[in-house]
Short mmCIF file of C-alpha atoms in Angstrom, two decimals:
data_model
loop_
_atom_site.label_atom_id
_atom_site.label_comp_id
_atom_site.label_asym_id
_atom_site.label_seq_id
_atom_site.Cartn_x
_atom_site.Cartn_y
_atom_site.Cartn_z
CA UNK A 931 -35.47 7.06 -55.71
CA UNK A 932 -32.15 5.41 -54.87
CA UNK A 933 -31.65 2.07 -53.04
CA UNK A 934 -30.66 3.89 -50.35
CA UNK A 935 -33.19 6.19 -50.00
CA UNK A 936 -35.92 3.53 -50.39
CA UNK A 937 -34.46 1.65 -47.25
CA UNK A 938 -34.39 4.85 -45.32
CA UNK A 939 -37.81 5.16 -45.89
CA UNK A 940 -38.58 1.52 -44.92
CA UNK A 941 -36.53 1.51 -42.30
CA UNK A 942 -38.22 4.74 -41.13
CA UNK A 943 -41.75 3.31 -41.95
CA UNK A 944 -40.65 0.21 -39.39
CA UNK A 945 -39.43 2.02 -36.45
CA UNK A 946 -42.49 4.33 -36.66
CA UNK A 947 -44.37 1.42 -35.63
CA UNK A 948 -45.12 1.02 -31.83
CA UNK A 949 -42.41 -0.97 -29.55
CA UNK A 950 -40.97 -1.68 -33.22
CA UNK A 951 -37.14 -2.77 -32.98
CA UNK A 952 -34.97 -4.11 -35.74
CA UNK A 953 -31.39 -5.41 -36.08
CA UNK A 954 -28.94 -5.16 -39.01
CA UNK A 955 -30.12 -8.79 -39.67
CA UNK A 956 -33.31 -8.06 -39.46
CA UNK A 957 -32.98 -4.80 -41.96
CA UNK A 958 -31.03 -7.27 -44.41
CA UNK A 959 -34.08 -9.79 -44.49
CA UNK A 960 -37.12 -7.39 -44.75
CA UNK A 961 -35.44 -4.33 -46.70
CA UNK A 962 -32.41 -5.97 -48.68
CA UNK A 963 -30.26 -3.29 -46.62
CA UNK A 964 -26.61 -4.92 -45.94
CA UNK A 965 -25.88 -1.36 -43.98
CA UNK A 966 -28.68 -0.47 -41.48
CA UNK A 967 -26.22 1.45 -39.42
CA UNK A 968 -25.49 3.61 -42.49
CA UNK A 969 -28.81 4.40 -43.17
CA UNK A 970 -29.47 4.52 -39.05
CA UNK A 971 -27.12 7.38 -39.49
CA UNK A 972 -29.01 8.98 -42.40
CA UNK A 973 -32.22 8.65 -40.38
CA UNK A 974 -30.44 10.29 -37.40
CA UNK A 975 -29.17 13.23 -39.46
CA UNK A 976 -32.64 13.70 -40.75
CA UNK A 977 -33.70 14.54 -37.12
CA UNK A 978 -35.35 11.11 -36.21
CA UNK A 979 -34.31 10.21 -32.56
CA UNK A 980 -33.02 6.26 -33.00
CA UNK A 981 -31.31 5.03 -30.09
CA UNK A 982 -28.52 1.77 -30.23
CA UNK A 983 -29.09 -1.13 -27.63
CA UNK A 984 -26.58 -4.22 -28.08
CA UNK A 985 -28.18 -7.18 -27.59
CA UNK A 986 -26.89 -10.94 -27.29
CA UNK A 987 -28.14 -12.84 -29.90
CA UNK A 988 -27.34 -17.07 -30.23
CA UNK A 989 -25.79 -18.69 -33.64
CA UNK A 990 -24.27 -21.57 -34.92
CA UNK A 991 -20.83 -20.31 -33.67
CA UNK A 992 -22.42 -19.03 -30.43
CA UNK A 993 -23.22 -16.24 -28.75
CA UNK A 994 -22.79 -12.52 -30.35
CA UNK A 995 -23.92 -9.07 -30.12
CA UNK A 996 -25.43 -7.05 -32.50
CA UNK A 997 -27.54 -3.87 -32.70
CA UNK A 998 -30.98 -3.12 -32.35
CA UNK A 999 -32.86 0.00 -33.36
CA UNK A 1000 -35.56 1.69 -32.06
CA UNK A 1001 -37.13 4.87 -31.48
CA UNK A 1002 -35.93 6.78 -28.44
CA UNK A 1003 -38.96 7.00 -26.00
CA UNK A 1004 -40.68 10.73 -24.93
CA UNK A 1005 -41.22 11.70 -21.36
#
């Protein structure tokens, strides 16, 4: 299995999860994926419904937005 494919699957796995969310930064520290919206993509293409909400997050240079991943909701 390629990197690639592994953090799909992880990635995947972790939105699966109920209320789960995860940012890039996030997918970097748990999965060793540098390009969650890459394999977002993959995941979308695949059929899984991942939705995009930008969220304000606070570092050392300030404030900055990022995204966060989750599964769209039914109903």
């Amino acid at each position: 299995m390629t990197a690639a494919r592994s953090q799909c699957a992880a990635i995947a796995k972790h939105l699966q999860k109920p209320g789960a969310r995860l940012t890039s930064m996030q997918a970097l520290q748990l999965y060793g994926c540098a390009r969650a919206a890459a394999r977002v993509d993959e995941l979308r293409k695949q059929g899984m419904a991942i939705t995009t909400n930008m969220v304000t997050v606070i570092g050392s240079n300030g404030p900055s937005r990022i995204a966060e991943y989750s599964l769209a909701r039914e109903g």
